[in-house]
Amino acid sequence: MAETQFTPRVFSGIKPSGGLTLGNYLGAIKRWVDMQGPAFETIYCVVDLHAITVWQDPATLADATREVAAGMLASGIDPAKSILFNQAQVPAHAELAWLFNCVARLGWMNRMTQFKDKAGKNAEKASLGLYAYPSLMAADILVYHATHVPVGEDQKQHVELTRDIAAKFNHDYGEAFFPLTEPVIEGPAMRVMNLRDGSKKMSKSGDSDMERINMTDDADTIAKKFKKARTDPEPLPGEVAGLADRPEAKNLVDIYAALSDTTAEAVLRDHAGAGWGTFKPALAELAVEKLAPISDEMKRLMAAPDEIDAILAKGAERAEAIANPILERTFDLMGFVRSRR
Ligand code: ATP
Ligand code: MG
């Protein structure tokens, strides 16, 4: 198949399934801000259609959507540099997802670990949408011919599935139409862990508020949560190898490194031998310094929902201008009659 040249384009999204966490900030938003610039066209999305794969109260979904958008804007996603919108305003995502449901194989979906984690023991009661979610995610990415997807470690398998869907589509319909998108998973905090259980990732939909730092938490709450974070009794080692069997310690060091734009090695060089009584307050102070300006701006934006809605509407129009021609070409390649055009 002939090689196709694709415009370097970034797509990524966050579900409005709860308040934003430090995991969402370090694993996603902070890096999205850094990718804005001449190297890429950047498209960022509040993926509300993904949120409803688990129950969302209609009375709160709109505000949750605006809060995620506010978190992105307050962190530095600039509508002049990036396209920012919510998924439900661009129908092409759901349309392409259906086409991809007929490309993706059941065997591939059955391997998705996130479905197993989220469905839990009672998978029979999970929604069909939760199972099909990776196919919609592939559509989110490929409806823009996105070449790069900055995500946390937990989404790696879904981006790989996106590549499988693109490759099978290209093979079946005889044209190198969809790019084989690269996941971009770089930095010290690609899997921020739950503060009470270092074997689980920090999630906005997790059970207890104490297990996560929310981007809107105030200084006292942040200090309290880090203070109560589970750790072992040992002081910090001088080298990263010393964190190998210490997931909770490694997590706090990685968070410190990501917040201060450095590496775990550099953090340990500065803090070797420190006990938790010293390191945890230093970490809390750093987190407050970085998050407080963002949370203040989020509060301002949340008090101006019309401003957010206008940005999302404009972004949706710009997104659709890219997505619709790609969707149309997909229908053509598959042989549909589209005589209304
Ligand atoms: P939910 O619990 O509803 O799944 P979530 O916190 O996992 O919420 P998502 O909307 O699923 O958030 O993911 C949004 C982005 O944030 C993705 O790129 C994901 O990889 C990233 N992300 C989520 N949690 C973490 C984490 N703990 N560490 C690093 N990145 C994360
Ligand atoms: Mg998630």
XYZ file of C-alpha atoms and ligand atoms in Angstrom:
373
model
C 0.000 0.000 0.000
C 1.317 3.468 -0.866
C 2.695 5.497 2.047
C 0.522 8.470 2.927
C 1.871 11.649 4.518
C -0.199 12.813 7.466
C -0.201 16.285 9.037
C 1.406 16.047 12.514
C -1.702 16.266 14.635
C -2.340 15.622 18.330
C -5.670 14.445 19.738
C -6.442 13.618 23.364
C -9.399 13.727 25.731
C -10.641 13.490 29.317
C -13.987 12.170 30.525
C -16.258 14.405 32.624
C -16.772 11.500 35.040
C -15.782 13.443 38.161
C -13.454 16.226 39.262
C -9.977 16.397 37.683
C -7.135 14.793 39.637
C -3.406 15.316 39.863
C -3.137 12.150 37.713
C -5.125 13.806 34.922
C -2.977 16.919 35.241
C 0.447 15.242 35.225
C -0.423 12.332 32.910
C -2.363 14.397 30.399
C -3.176 18.130 30.621
C 0.275 19.451 31.596
C 1.812 17.627 28.647
C -0.939 18.773 26.282
C -0.078 22.361 27.143
C 3.571 21.693 26.269
C 2.650 20.171 22.901
C 0.919 23.344 21.725
C 3.150 25.061 19.206
C 4.394 24.880 15.679
C 5.256 21.162 15.635
C 1.649 19.935 15.925
C -1.923 20.910 15.308
C -3.500 20.181 18.725
C -7.066 19.005 19.334
C -8.301 18.463 22.898
C -11.691 17.104 23.816
C -13.958 16.670 26.834
C -15.138 13.162 25.998
C -18.653 13.281 27.415
C -19.855 10.337 25.304
C -17.253 8.196 27.073
C -18.385 9.416 30.501
C -21.857 7.858 30.086
C -20.376 4.361 29.763
C -21.001 4.440 33.523
C -24.018 6.247 34.999
C -23.878 10.051 34.918
C -26.625 12.113 36.526
C -28.106 14.374 33.800
C -28.373 17.120 36.415
C -24.590 17.256 36.826
C -23.131 16.148 33.466
C -23.112 19.645 31.948
C -21.279 21.139 34.940
C -18.809 18.246 35.010
C -18.155 18.863 31.299
C -17.576 22.573 31.922
C -15.311 21.789 34.882
C -13.024 19.590 32.781
C -12.926 22.290 30.091
C -12.175 24.887 32.789
C -9.318 22.722 34.105
C -7.799 22.505 30.644
C -8.159 26.257 30.013
C -6.843 27.194 33.452
C -3.812 24.935 32.959
C -2.881 26.730 29.745
C -4.771 25.084 26.889
C -5.198 28.134 24.693
C -8.178 28.185 22.278
C -6.081 30.358 19.978
C -3.514 27.569 19.714
C -5.647 24.439 20.158
C -9.084 23.230 19.229
C -11.010 22.607 22.478
C -14.529 21.150 22.409
C -16.816 18.490 23.849
C -17.389 15.281 21.949
C -21.226 15.335 21.942
C -21.155 18.460 19.763
C -19.362 16.667 16.888
C -21.520 13.753 15.637
C -18.709 12.388 13.428
C -17.145 10.672 16.491
C -20.187 8.467 17.114
C -20.716 7.788 13.404
C -17.157 6.621 12.828
C -17.341 4.579 16.039
C -20.179 2.534 14.543
C -18.153 1.867 11.406
C -15.230 0.821 13.610
C -17.475 -1.478 15.662
C -17.720 -3.461 12.451
C -13.927 -3.458 11.939
C -12.764 -4.272 15.496
C -12.832 -7.971 16.438
C -14.395 -9.380 19.602
C -11.112 -11.106 20.424
C -9.355 -7.733 20.512
C -11.980 -6.170 22.773
C -11.846 -9.161 25.126
C -8.200 -8.376 25.853
C -8.848 -4.821 27.097
C -7.783 -4.709 30.738
C -9.624 -1.462 31.493
C -12.978 -3.112 30.740
C -12.134 -5.918 33.153
C -11.081 -3.415 35.848
C -14.092 -1.152 35.424
C -16.715 -3.870 34.960
C -15.396 -5.672 38.050
C -16.940 -8.907 39.218
C -20.372 -8.136 37.819
C -19.499 -7.743 34.116
C -22.993 -8.864 33.078
C -24.350 -5.602 34.496
C -21.838 -3.368 32.682
C -23.134 -1.290 29.778
C -22.472 -2.331 26.202
C -20.912 1.125 25.826
C -18.257 0.342 28.433
C -17.246 -2.696 26.401
C -17.264 -0.790 23.083
C -15.470 2.280 24.541
C -12.105 1.560 22.849
C -13.790 1.569 19.443
C -15.219 5.057 20.140
C -11.771 6.126 21.341
C -10.267 4.896 18.059
C -12.878 6.967 16.224
C -12.059 10.063 18.352
C -8.450 9.799 17.275
C -8.799 8.655 13.688
C -11.636 10.981 12.677
C -8.912 13.660 12.808
C -6.180 11.459 11.310
C -4.308 12.241 14.549
C -0.702 11.057 14.436
C 0.134 11.437 18.145
C -1.905 10.825 21.300
C -0.432 12.009 24.621
C -1.984 9.841 27.349
C -1.149 8.241 30.662
C 0.171 4.689 30.822
C -3.341 3.314 31.486
C -4.463 4.265 27.959
C -1.584 2.621 26.094
C -3.546 -0.524 25.287
C -6.407 1.523 23.805
C -4.056 3.445 21.511
C -2.573 0.140 20.388
C -6.084 -1.082 19.589
C -6.601 2.137 17.601
C -3.578 1.173 15.502
C -4.997 -2.335 14.982
C -8.310 -0.884 13.815
C -6.551 1.547 11.437
C -4.363 -1.224 10.001
C -7.295 -3.581 9.468
C -9.412 -0.856 7.878
C -6.562 0.138 5.543
C -6.018 -3.493 4.604
C -9.706 -4.347 4.116
C -10.518 -1.264 2.012
C -7.228 -1.220 0.114
C -5.945 2.254 0.939
C -3.490 3.609 3.530
C -6.239 5.990 4.671
C -5.848 6.046 8.461
C -2.502 6.770 10.163
C -0.962 4.329 12.631
C -1.145 6.686 15.589
C 1.685 6.850 18.128
C 0.930 6.925 21.857
C 3.097 9.578 23.552
C 3.809 8.384 27.097
C 6.808 10.288 28.429
C 7.794 11.715 31.787
C 8.064 10.701 35.433
C 4.342 10.556 36.253
C 2.634 8.543 33.541
C 0.862 6.431 36.145
C 0.163 8.440 39.288
C -0.912 5.983 41.967
C -3.734 6.062 44.490
C -2.451 7.697 47.708
C -3.920 4.963 49.932
C -2.991 1.955 47.781
C 0.152 2.043 45.673
C -1.052 -0.873 43.541
C -3.966 1.101 42.034
C -3.873 4.190 39.854
C -5.297 7.505 41.046
C -8.696 7.988 39.319
C -11.314 10.697 39.431
C -14.000 8.038 39.775
C -12.248 6.229 42.665
C -14.234 5.505 45.845
C -12.548 7.718 48.406
C -11.598 11.375 48.140
C -8.532 10.725 50.347
C -6.948 8.543 47.664
C -6.578 11.391 45.161
C -5.548 15.032 44.933
C -8.241 17.012 43.111
C -7.185 20.011 41.083
C -9.658 22.084 43.073
C -8.460 20.954 46.535
C -7.360 23.812 48.817
C -3.932 24.010 50.470
C -5.044 22.422 53.772
C -6.722 19.509 51.999
C -3.666 18.864 49.828
C -1.385 18.923 52.898
C -3.721 16.579 54.800
C -3.970 14.093 51.920
C -0.213 13.882 51.424
C 0.308 13.613 55.192
C -2.076 10.656 55.342
C -0.739 9.071 52.130
C 0.413 5.514 52.734
C 4.203 5.087 52.813
C 6.752 2.739 54.321
C 8.902 3.687 57.341
C 12.205 3.982 55.424
C 13.795 7.328 54.527
C 14.277 8.291 50.873
C 17.115 6.463 49.093
C 19.841 8.262 47.146
C 19.114 6.468 43.879
C 16.088 5.348 41.864
C 17.041 1.663 42.222
C 16.264 2.053 45.930
C 12.581 2.651 45.098
C 12.162 -0.643 43.231
C 9.997 -2.425 45.816
C 8.526 0.710 47.330
C 5.542 1.691 45.126
C 4.132 4.325 47.496
C 7.530 5.997 47.973
C 8.188 5.876 44.235
C 4.808 7.487 43.570
C 5.483 10.490 45.806
C 8.965 10.968 44.340
C 7.571 10.754 40.786
C 4.863 13.304 41.600
C 7.490 15.652 43.018
C 9.633 15.201 39.894
C 6.756 15.834 37.477
C 5.536 18.912 39.364
C 9.020 20.427 39.372
C 9.811 19.452 35.737
C 12.735 17.305 36.716
C 13.544 13.603 37.070
C 13.210 11.171 39.976
C 17.046 10.935 39.993
C 17.351 14.690 40.569
C 14.708 14.643 43.323
C 16.537 11.851 45.144
C 19.853 13.684 44.793
C 18.304 16.630 46.655
C 16.311 14.629 49.213
C 18.419 11.500 49.881
C 18.027 10.404 53.497
C 14.976 12.623 54.154
C 12.182 11.111 56.220
C 8.483 11.455 55.333
C 8.044 14.100 58.010
C 10.219 16.358 55.862
C 9.447 15.173 52.338
C 5.646 15.103 52.539
C 5.293 18.765 53.638
C 7.780 19.793 50.904
C 5.705 17.876 48.344
C 2.472 19.457 49.603
C 3.994 22.920 49.372
C 5.141 22.277 45.806
C 1.733 20.894 44.782
C -0.063 23.913 46.262
C 2.331 26.302 44.518
C 1.574 24.666 41.145
C -2.139 23.912 41.582
C -3.436 26.995 43.431
C -3.228 29.385 40.436
C -4.957 26.758 38.274
C -7.719 26.125 40.762
C -8.305 29.891 41.219
C -8.689 30.321 37.461
C -10.965 27.249 37.311
C -13.240 28.866 39.905
C -13.376 32.088 37.893
C -14.264 30.193 34.715
C -16.876 28.026 36.450
C -18.624 31.236 37.472
C -18.786 32.160 33.755
C -20.331 29.066 32.106
C -21.353 31.067 29.017
C -17.692 31.824 28.369
C -16.841 28.117 28.506
C -19.827 27.138 26.354
C -18.850 29.674 23.683
C -15.296 28.294 23.554
C -16.623 24.718 23.256
C -19.084 25.698 20.499
C -16.401 27.439 18.460
C -14.002 24.533 19.006
C -16.666 22.033 17.902
C -17.144 23.915 14.630
C -13.412 23.890 13.957
C -13.168 20.198 14.896
C -16.056 19.306 12.617
C -14.409 21.070 9.678
C -11.537 18.555 9.966
C -13.624 15.501 10.906
C -16.445 15.628 8.367
C -14.353 15.259 5.188
C -12.469 12.340 6.779
C -15.759 10.676 7.758
C -17.193 11.239 4.260
C -14.165 9.628 2.659
C -14.545 6.690 5.059
C -18.162 6.189 3.928
C -16.990 6.372 0.293
C -14.261 3.801 0.822
C -16.817 1.454 2.394
C -19.211 1.880 -0.532
C -22.192 3.680 1.018
C -24.696 5.738 -0.984
C -24.410 9.318 0.329
C -26.509 11.086 -2.294
C -27.701 13.883 0.037
C -24.327 15.594 -0.297
P -12.084 7.534 35.360
O -11.846 7.016 36.748
O -13.475 8.036 35.159
O -11.647 6.582 34.274
P -9.584 8.930 35.081
O -9.041 9.722 36.215
O -8.982 7.610 34.800
O -11.152 8.846 35.257
P -9.787 9.553 32.250
O -10.766 10.558 31.774
O -10.118 8.099 32.104
O -9.463 9.885 33.788
O -8.383 9.789 31.554
C -8.003 11.080 31.075
C -6.504 11.133 30.853
O -5.814 11.161 32.106
C -5.930 9.945 30.089
O -4.911 10.409 29.220
C -5.327 9.073 31.169
O -4.259 8.269 30.697
C -4.833 10.142 32.135
N -4.763 9.608 33.498
C -5.827 9.205 34.248
N -5.406 8.791 35.450
C -4.051 8.913 35.447
C -3.037 8.636 36.416
N -3.354 8.139 37.605
N -1.744 8.892 36.089
C -1.426 9.390 34.872
N -2.337 9.680 33.922
C -3.633 9.444 34.202
Mg -9.800 6.412 33.242
